[in-house]
XYZ file of C-alpha atoms in Angstrom:
558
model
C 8.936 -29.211 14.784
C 12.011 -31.470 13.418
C 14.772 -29.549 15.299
C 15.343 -29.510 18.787
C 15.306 -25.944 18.813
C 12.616 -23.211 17.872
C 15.252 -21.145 16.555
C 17.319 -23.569 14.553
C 15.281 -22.159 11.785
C 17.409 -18.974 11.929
C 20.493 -21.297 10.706
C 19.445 -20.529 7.144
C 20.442 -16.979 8.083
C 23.755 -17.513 9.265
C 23.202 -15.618 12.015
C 24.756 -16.107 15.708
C 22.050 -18.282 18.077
C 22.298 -17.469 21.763
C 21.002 -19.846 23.785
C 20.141 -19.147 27.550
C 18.448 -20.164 30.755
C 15.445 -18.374 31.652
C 15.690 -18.899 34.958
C 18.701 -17.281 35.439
C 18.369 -13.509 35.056
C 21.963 -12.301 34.993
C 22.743 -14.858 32.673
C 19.430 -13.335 30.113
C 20.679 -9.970 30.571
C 24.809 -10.384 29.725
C 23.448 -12.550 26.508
C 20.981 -9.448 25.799
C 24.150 -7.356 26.276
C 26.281 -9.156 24.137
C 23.893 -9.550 21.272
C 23.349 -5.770 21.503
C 26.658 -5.268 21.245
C 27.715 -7.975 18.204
C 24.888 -6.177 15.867
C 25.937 -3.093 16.774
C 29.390 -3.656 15.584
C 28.781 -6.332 12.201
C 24.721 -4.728 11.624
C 24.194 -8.540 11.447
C 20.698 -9.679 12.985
C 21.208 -11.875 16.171
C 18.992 -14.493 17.728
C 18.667 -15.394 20.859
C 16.551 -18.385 22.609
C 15.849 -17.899 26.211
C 14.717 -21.520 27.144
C 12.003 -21.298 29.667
C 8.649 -22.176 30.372
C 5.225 -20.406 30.697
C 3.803 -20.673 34.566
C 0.096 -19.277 33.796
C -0.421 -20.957 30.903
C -2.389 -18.371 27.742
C -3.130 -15.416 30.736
C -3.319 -15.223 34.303
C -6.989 -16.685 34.178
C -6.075 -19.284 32.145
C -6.145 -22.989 33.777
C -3.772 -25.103 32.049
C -3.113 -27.995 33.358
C -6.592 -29.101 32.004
C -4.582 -30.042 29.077
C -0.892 -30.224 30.662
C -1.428 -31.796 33.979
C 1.979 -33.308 34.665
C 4.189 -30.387 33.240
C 1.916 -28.108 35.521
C 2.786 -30.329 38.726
C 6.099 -29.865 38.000
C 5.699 -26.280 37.029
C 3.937 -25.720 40.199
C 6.782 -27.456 42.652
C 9.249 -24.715 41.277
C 10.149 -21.738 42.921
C 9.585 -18.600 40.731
C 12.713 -16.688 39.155
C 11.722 -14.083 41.555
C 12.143 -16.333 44.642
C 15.197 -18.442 43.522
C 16.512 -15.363 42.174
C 16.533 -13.586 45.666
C 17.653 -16.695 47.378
C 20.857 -16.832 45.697
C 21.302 -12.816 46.203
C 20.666 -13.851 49.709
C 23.462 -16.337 49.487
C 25.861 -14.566 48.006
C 25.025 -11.488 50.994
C 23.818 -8.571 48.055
C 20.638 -8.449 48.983
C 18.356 -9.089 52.478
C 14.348 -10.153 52.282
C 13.945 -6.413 53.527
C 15.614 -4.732 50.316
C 13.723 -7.001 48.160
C 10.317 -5.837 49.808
C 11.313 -2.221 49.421
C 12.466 -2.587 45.470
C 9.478 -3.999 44.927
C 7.217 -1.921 46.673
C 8.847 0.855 45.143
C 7.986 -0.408 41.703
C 4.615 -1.151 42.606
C 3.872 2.843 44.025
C 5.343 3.873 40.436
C 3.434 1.818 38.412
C 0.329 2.469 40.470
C 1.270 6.088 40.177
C 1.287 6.142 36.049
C -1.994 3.998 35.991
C -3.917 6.530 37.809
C -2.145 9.441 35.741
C -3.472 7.374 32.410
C -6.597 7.577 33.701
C -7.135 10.996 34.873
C -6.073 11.966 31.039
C -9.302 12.639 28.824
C -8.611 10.797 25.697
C -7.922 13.404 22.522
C -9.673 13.253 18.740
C -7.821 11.975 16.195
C -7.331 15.455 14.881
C -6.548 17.049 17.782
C -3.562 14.784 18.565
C -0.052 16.844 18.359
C 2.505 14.298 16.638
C 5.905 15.004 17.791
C 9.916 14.035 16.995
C 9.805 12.614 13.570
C 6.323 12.618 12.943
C 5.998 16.560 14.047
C 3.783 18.817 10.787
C 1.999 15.390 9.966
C -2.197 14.680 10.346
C -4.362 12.239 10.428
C -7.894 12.030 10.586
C -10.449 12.485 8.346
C -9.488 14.029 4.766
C -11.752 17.130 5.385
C -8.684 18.554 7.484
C -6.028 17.725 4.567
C -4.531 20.099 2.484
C -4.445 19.126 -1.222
C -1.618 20.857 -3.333
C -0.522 20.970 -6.517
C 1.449 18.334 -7.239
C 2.503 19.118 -10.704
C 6.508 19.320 -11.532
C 7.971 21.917 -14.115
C 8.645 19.645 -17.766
C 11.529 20.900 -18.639
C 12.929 19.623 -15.242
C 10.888 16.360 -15.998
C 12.007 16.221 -19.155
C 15.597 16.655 -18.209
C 15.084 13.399 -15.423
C 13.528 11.173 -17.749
C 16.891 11.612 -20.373
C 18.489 10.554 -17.316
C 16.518 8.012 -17.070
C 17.176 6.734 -20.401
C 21.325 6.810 -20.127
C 23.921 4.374 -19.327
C 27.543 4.755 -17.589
C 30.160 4.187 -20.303
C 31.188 0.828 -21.113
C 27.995 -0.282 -19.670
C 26.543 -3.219 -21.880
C 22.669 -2.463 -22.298
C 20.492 -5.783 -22.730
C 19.892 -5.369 -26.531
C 15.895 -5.283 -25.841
C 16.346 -2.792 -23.507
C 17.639 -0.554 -25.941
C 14.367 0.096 -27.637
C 13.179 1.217 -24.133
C 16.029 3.369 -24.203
C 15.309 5.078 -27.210
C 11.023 5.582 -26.460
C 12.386 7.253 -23.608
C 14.033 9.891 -25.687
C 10.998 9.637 -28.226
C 8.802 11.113 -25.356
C 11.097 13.653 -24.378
C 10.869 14.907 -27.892
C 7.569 14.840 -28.364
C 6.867 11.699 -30.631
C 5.295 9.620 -28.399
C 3.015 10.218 -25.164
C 3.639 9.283 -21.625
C 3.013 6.089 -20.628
C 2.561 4.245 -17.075
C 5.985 3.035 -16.717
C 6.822 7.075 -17.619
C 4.857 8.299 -14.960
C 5.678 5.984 -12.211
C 9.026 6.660 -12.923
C 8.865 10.391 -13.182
C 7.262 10.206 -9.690
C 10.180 8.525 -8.084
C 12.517 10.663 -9.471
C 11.041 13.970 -9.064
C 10.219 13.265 -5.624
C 13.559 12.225 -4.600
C 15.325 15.145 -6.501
C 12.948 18.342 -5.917
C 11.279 17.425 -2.370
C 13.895 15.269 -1.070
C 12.364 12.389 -0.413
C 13.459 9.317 -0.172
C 12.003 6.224 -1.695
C 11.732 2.671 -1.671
C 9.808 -0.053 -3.142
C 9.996 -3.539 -2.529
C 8.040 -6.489 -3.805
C 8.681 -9.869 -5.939
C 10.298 -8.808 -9.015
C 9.861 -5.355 -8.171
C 13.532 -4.316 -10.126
C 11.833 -5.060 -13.368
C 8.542 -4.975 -13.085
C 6.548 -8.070 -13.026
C 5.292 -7.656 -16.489
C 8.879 -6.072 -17.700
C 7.591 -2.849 -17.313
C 9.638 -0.795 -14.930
C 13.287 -1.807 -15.361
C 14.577 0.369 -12.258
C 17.706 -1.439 -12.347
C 19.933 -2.294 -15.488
C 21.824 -5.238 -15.496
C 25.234 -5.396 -17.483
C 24.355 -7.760 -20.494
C 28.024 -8.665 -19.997
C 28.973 -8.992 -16.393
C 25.704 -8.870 -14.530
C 26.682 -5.278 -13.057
C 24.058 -3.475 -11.949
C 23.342 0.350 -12.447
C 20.156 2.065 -11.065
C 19.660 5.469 -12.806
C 17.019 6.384 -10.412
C 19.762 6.499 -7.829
C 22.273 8.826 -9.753
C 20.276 11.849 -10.888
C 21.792 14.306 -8.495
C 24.278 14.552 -5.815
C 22.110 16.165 -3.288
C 18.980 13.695 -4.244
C 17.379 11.481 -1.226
C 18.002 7.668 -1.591
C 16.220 5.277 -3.788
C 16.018 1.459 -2.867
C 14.210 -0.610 -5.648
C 14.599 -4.136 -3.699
C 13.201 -7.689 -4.813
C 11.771 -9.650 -1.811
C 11.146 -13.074 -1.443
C 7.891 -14.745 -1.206
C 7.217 -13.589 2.145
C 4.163 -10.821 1.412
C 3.428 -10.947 5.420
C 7.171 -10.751 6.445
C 7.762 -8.397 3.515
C 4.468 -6.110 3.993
C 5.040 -6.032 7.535
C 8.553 -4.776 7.885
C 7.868 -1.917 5.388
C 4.708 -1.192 7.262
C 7.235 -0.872 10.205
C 9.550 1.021 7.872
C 7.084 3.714 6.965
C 6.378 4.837 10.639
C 10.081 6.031 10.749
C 10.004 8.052 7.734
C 7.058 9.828 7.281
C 8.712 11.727 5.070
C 9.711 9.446 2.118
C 7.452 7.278 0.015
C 7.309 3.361 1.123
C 5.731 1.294 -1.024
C 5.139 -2.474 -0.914
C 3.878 -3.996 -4.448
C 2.385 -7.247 -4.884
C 3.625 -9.808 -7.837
C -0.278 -10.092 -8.475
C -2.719 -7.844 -6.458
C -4.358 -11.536 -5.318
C -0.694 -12.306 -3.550
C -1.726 -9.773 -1.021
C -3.996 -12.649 0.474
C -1.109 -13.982 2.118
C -0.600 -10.517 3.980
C -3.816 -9.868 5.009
C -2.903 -9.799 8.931
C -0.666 -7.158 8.527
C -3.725 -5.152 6.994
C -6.465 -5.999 9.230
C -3.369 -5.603 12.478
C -2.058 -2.781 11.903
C -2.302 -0.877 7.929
C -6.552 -0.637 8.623
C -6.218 0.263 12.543
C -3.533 1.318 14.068
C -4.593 5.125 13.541
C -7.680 4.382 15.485
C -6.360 2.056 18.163
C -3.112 3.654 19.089
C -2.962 7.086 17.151
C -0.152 5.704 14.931
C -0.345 7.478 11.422
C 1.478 5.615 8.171
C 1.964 6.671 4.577
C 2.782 2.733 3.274
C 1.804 2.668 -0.262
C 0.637 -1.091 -1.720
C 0.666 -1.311 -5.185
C -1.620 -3.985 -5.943
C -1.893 -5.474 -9.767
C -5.884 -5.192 -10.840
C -7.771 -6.355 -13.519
C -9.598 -9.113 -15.067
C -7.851 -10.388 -18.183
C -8.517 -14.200 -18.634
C -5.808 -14.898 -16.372
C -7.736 -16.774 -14.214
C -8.616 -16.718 -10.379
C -5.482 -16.460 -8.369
C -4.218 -13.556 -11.390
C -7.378 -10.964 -11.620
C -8.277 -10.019 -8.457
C -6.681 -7.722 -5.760
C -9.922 -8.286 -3.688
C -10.805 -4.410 -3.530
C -14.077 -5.470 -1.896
C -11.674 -6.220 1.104
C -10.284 -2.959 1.466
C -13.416 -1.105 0.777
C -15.586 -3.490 3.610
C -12.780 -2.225 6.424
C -13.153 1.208 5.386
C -14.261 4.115 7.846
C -13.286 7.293 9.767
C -10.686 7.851 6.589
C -8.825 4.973 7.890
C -7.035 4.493 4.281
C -7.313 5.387 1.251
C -8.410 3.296 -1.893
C -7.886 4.627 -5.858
C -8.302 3.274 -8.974
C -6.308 5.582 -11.117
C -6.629 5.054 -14.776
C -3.866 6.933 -16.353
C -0.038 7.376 -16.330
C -0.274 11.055 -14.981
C -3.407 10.003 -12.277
C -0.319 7.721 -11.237
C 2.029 10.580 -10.439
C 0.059 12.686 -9.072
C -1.436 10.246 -6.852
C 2.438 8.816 -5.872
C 3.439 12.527 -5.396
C 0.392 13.309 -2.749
C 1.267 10.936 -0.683
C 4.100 12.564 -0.041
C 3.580 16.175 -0.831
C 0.476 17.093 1.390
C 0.607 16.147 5.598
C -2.278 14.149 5.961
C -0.665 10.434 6.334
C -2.762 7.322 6.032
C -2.110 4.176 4.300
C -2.599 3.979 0.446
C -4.413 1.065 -1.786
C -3.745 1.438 -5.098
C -5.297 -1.202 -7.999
C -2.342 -1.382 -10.210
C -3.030 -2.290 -14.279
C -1.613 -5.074 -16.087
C -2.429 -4.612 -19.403
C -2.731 -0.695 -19.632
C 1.190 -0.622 -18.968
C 0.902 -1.069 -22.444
C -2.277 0.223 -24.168
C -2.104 2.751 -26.745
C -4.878 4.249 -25.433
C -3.584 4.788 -21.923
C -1.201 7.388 -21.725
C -0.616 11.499 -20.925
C 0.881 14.447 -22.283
C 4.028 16.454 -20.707
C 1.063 18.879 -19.802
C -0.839 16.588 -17.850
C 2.083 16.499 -15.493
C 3.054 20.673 -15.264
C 1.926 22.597 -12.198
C -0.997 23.758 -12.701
C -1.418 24.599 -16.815
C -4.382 24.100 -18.729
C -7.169 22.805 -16.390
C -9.946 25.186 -17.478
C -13.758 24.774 -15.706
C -15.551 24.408 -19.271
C -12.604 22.862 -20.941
C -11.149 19.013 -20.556
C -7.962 18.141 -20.701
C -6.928 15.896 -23.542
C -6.387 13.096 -21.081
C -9.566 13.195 -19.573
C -8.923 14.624 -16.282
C -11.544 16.323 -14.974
C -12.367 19.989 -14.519
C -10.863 21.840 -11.644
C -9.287 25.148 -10.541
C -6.993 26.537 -13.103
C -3.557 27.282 -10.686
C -3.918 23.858 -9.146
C -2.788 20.460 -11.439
C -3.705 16.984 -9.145
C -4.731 13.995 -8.932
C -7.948 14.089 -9.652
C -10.670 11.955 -7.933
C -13.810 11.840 -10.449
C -12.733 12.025 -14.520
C -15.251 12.952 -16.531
C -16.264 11.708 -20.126
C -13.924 14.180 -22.728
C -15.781 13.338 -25.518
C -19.290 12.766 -24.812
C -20.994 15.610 -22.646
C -24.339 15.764 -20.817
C -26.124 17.093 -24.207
C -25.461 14.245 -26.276
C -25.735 11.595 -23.336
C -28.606 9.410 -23.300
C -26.895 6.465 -21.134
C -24.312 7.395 -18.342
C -21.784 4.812 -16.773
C -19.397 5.135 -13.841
C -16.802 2.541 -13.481
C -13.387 2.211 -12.147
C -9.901 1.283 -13.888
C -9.604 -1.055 -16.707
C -12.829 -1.298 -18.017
C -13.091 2.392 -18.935
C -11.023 1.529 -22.061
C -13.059 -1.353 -22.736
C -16.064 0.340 -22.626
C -14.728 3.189 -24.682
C -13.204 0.876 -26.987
C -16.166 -1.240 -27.958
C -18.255 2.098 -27.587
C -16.328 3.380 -30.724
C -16.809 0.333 -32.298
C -20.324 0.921 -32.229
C -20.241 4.135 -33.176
C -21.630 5.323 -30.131
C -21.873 9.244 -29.403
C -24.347 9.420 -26.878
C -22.727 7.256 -23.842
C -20.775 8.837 -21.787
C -18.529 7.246 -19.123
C -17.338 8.471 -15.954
C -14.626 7.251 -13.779
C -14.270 6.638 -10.340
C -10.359 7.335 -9.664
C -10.754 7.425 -6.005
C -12.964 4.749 -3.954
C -11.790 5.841 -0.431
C -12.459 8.420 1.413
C -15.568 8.580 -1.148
C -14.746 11.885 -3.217
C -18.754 13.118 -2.508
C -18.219 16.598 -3.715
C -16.796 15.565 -6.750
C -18.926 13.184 -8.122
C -21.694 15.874 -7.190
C -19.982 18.111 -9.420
C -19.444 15.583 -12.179
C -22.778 14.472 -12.283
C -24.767 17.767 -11.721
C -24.710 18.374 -15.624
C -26.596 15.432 -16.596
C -29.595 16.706 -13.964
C -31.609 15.244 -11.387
C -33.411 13.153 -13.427
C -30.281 10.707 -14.371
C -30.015 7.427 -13.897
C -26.235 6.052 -13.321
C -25.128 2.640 -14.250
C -22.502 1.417 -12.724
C -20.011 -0.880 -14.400
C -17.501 -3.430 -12.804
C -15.534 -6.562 -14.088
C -15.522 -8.209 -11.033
C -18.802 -10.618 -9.870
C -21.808 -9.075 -8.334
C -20.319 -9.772 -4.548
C -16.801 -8.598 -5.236
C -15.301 -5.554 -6.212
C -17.082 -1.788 -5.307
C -20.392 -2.468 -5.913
C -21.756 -3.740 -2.607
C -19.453 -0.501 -0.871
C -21.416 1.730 -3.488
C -24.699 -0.331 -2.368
C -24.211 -0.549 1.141
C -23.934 3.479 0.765
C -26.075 4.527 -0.774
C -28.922 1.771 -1.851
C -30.113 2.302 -5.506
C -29.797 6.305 -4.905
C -26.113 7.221 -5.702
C -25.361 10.216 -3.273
C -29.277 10.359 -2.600
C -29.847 11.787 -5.391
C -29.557 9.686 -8.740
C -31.018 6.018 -9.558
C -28.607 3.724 -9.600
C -28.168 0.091 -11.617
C -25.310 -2.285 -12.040
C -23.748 -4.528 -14.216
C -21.909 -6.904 -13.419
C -20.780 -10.833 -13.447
C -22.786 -12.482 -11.561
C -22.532 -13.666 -7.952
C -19.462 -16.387 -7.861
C -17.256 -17.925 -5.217
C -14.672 -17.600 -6.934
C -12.813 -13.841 -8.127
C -12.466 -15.162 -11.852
C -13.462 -18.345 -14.251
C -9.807 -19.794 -14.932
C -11.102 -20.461 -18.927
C -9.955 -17.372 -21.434
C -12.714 -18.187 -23.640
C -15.008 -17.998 -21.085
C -14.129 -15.039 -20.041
C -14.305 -13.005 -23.152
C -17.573 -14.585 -23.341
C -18.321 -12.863 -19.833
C -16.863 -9.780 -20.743
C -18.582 -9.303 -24.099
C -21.871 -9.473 -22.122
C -20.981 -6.705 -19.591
C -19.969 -4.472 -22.772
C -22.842 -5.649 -24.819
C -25.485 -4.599 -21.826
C -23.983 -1.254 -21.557
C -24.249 -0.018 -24.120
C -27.744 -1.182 -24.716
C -30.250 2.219 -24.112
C -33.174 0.928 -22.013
């Protein structure tokens, strides 16, 4: 390092540095004390270096003087802080070699005492551990024990938050390109335009913090606005620069709502939220990458703690990760939120993984993970350019409680069939315009390319493929799917479709599942890019080149 000290890089925090002698214990614990104390009283953070040095070197079999063999000598001349510690007690007449032997057999007995009491303890199921204190009502485990309620929100009360959403204090000074958002806002509420993502997203927040109470907070790089200008959370004055969060001032008995923009830090950012969400199980925590490939840079927060820490210490989490997904000639380091990742460390409904494809599949999915107990961690593949496509959007309905969700009728949206009284987020959509009597090809894909396919699908003037999306990757909606493809009969083969090359994105998962026999029961193919070491070509023409092919080939009947 260039400094002298390890913690000289905390200057940049201008925070108080407390430096101290290791070897001196009263001296560690008044500095402990005192740094306590100070962020206590100014809720400033606090540093402290306790200057020391490590007798056993890595762990207590460790030998390291094979690579330090004159510190060691020295190392190994020196008393121990016990025994100089105790000598000077002895000096000073507090303490005899006697006391010391009965303190510290007296630790030893109690320690010895919990180890065997560990032990004699048979270790419990996931689902049969009792979470208490804050976590007290909440489950883990596998999804088979969770409840799934309706998560839909009355529209006139939706209707009323998002013309809250679309006002300004007075004398507030409204970017002038803002004001068009402004008034599409209004357009929705009156019916001349559908919901789109930024709609639902937003309704989500604010319904959750103002009808369940809940609090909420996202963080991420350019998170306030959105990364592609989307969002907008909080106004700034065109004038002054004074901000104004509308999300925040909806009602006066509403939970709180923190929209904050982090540095590029995704580990240091990730990782405190992670830490964040095991105190309040009760709000939604969310962490959203600039791109979903940024997320690289956090990956030992996931594979530490977001992927395990249910099954290696029986801590449950509800951290949300918003993850921007999709492959649109952006090149390598902007496509890819590496979903094959998440899906390879998936098992025992560690996490769960979705795909959703439509502004209200976005609310309802944001409101579950609050609404229902079951608490795991939640990967969602985020869209780019669908935060804008005509094509991708919702009606008021979509979002009601339960409304028009009719076993032989589809919504217009495309959600798929379910019970009428319950309105959700729904883990298989089926085709709403091409059923099982007209299909002669069928494709399952996830996200983005369903509106490609569709899209180039009308172009062709196409009425006999039909295309099914997967809306949920993990915990792998079986019963679902069953249901979605039973119509189509036994006799079906399934072609499943993915922008991302043949060793990336869900198709090795859907492989390694299930072979060529999706749920044992239908053929399966793929299409695909091929195999490639890296997530994306970084040439645009190249890649509409690649994606042509992948549209071409499915909708070629075989």
């Amino acid at each position: 390092r260039s400094a002298r000290y390890a913690t000289d890089v905390a200057k940049m925090l201008q925070s108080p540095i407390f430096h101290v002698n290791g070897e001196d214990p009263e001296a560690v614990a008044q500095v402990v004390q005192l740094a306590m104390e100070f962020r206590y009283e100014f809720n400033r953070d606090v540093v402290i270096d306790m200057y020391c040095y490590r007798r056993r070197g890595h762990n207590e079999g460790d030998e390291p003087s094979y690579t330090q063999p004159q510190m060691y000598r020295d190392i190994d001349r020196r008393q121990t802080v016990r025994t100089s510690y105790l000598e000077r007690l002895k000096t000073l007449g507090g303490v005899s070699d006697d006391d010391a032997k009965r303190i510290a057999s007296r630790r030893t007995t109690l320690l010895e005492k919990e180890l065997s009491a560990a032990r004699a303890e048979e270790p419990l199921a996931a689902e049969d551990v009792g979470y208490k204190g804050l976590w007290e009502g909440y489950v883990g485990g596998r999804e088979k024990h969770a409840d799934d309620p309706d998560t839909g929100v009355d529209v006139d009360t939706l209707k009323g938050l998002l013309g809250q959403l679309a006002e300004t204090p007075d004398g507030f000074h409204l970017h002038p390109k803002l004001k068009r958002m402004m008034r599409m806002r209004r357009e929705k509420i009156a019916g001349k335009r559908p919901l789109d993502w930024t709609a639902g997203e937003a309704l989500a927040f604010a319904s959750l913090a103002t009808q369940e109470k809940a609090r909420v907070r996202l963080t991420g790089q350019d998170a306030q606005r959105g990364t592609f200008s989307h969002r907008h959370s909080v106004l700034h004055d065109h004038q002054d620069g004074t901000e104004h969060m509308p999300l925040a001032h909806l009602a006066d008995d509403q939970a709180d709502v923190e929209i904050v923009n982090s540095p590029l830090s995704e580990a240091g950012v990730l990782g405190f939220d992670y830490g964040y969400s095991l105190d309040y199980p009760d709000g939604l925590v969310i962490w959203e990458a600039q791109f979903g490939d940024f997320v690289n840079c956090a990956q030992v927060i996931i594979d530490q703690f977001i992927s395990s820490a249910e099954d290696k210490w029986n801590r449950l989490s509800g951290i949300v990760m918003l993850l921007p997904h999709g492959f649109e000639g952006q090149g390598p380091e902007h496509s890819s939120a590496r979903l094959e990742r998440f899906l390879n460390q998936c098992a025992e409904d560690n996490i769960q993984v979705a795909n959703p494809s439509t502004p209200a599949q976005m609310f309802h999915l944001l409101r579950r993970q609050v609404v229902r107990k079951w608490r795991k961690p939640l990967i969602v593949m985020t869209p780019k350019s669908l935060l804008r496509h005509p094509r991708c959007v919702s009606t008021w309905d979509d979002l009601a409680p339960g409304t028009s969700n009719h076993a032989d009728a589809e919504p217009q949206s495309g959600e798929a069939s379910g019970p009428p009284e319950v309105n959700r987020f729904r883990r298989v959509l089926t085709d709403p315009d091409v059923g099982p009597e007209k299909c002669k090809k069928l494709l399952l894909c996830s996200g983005k390319i369903y509106y490609d396919l569709i899209e180039h699908r009308d172009k062709l003037n196409r009425d006999d493929v039909a295309v099914l999306r997967l809306e949920q990757l993990y915990p792998f909606p079986v019963d679902e799917l069953a249901a979605a493809l039973e119509p189509y009969g036994d006799d079906t083969t399934v072609t499943w479709v993915q922008e991302e090359p043949r060793n990336m994105g869900a198709w090795q998962f859907l492989k390694g599942g299930y072979g060529y026999e999706l749920l044992h029961r239908y053929q399966m193919k793929r299409i695909t890019r091929p195999p490639s070491a890296s997530p994306a070509t970084g040439s645009k023409a190249a890649h509409q080149l690649e994606q042509q092919a992948i549209l071409d080939e499915a909708m070629q009947i075989d």
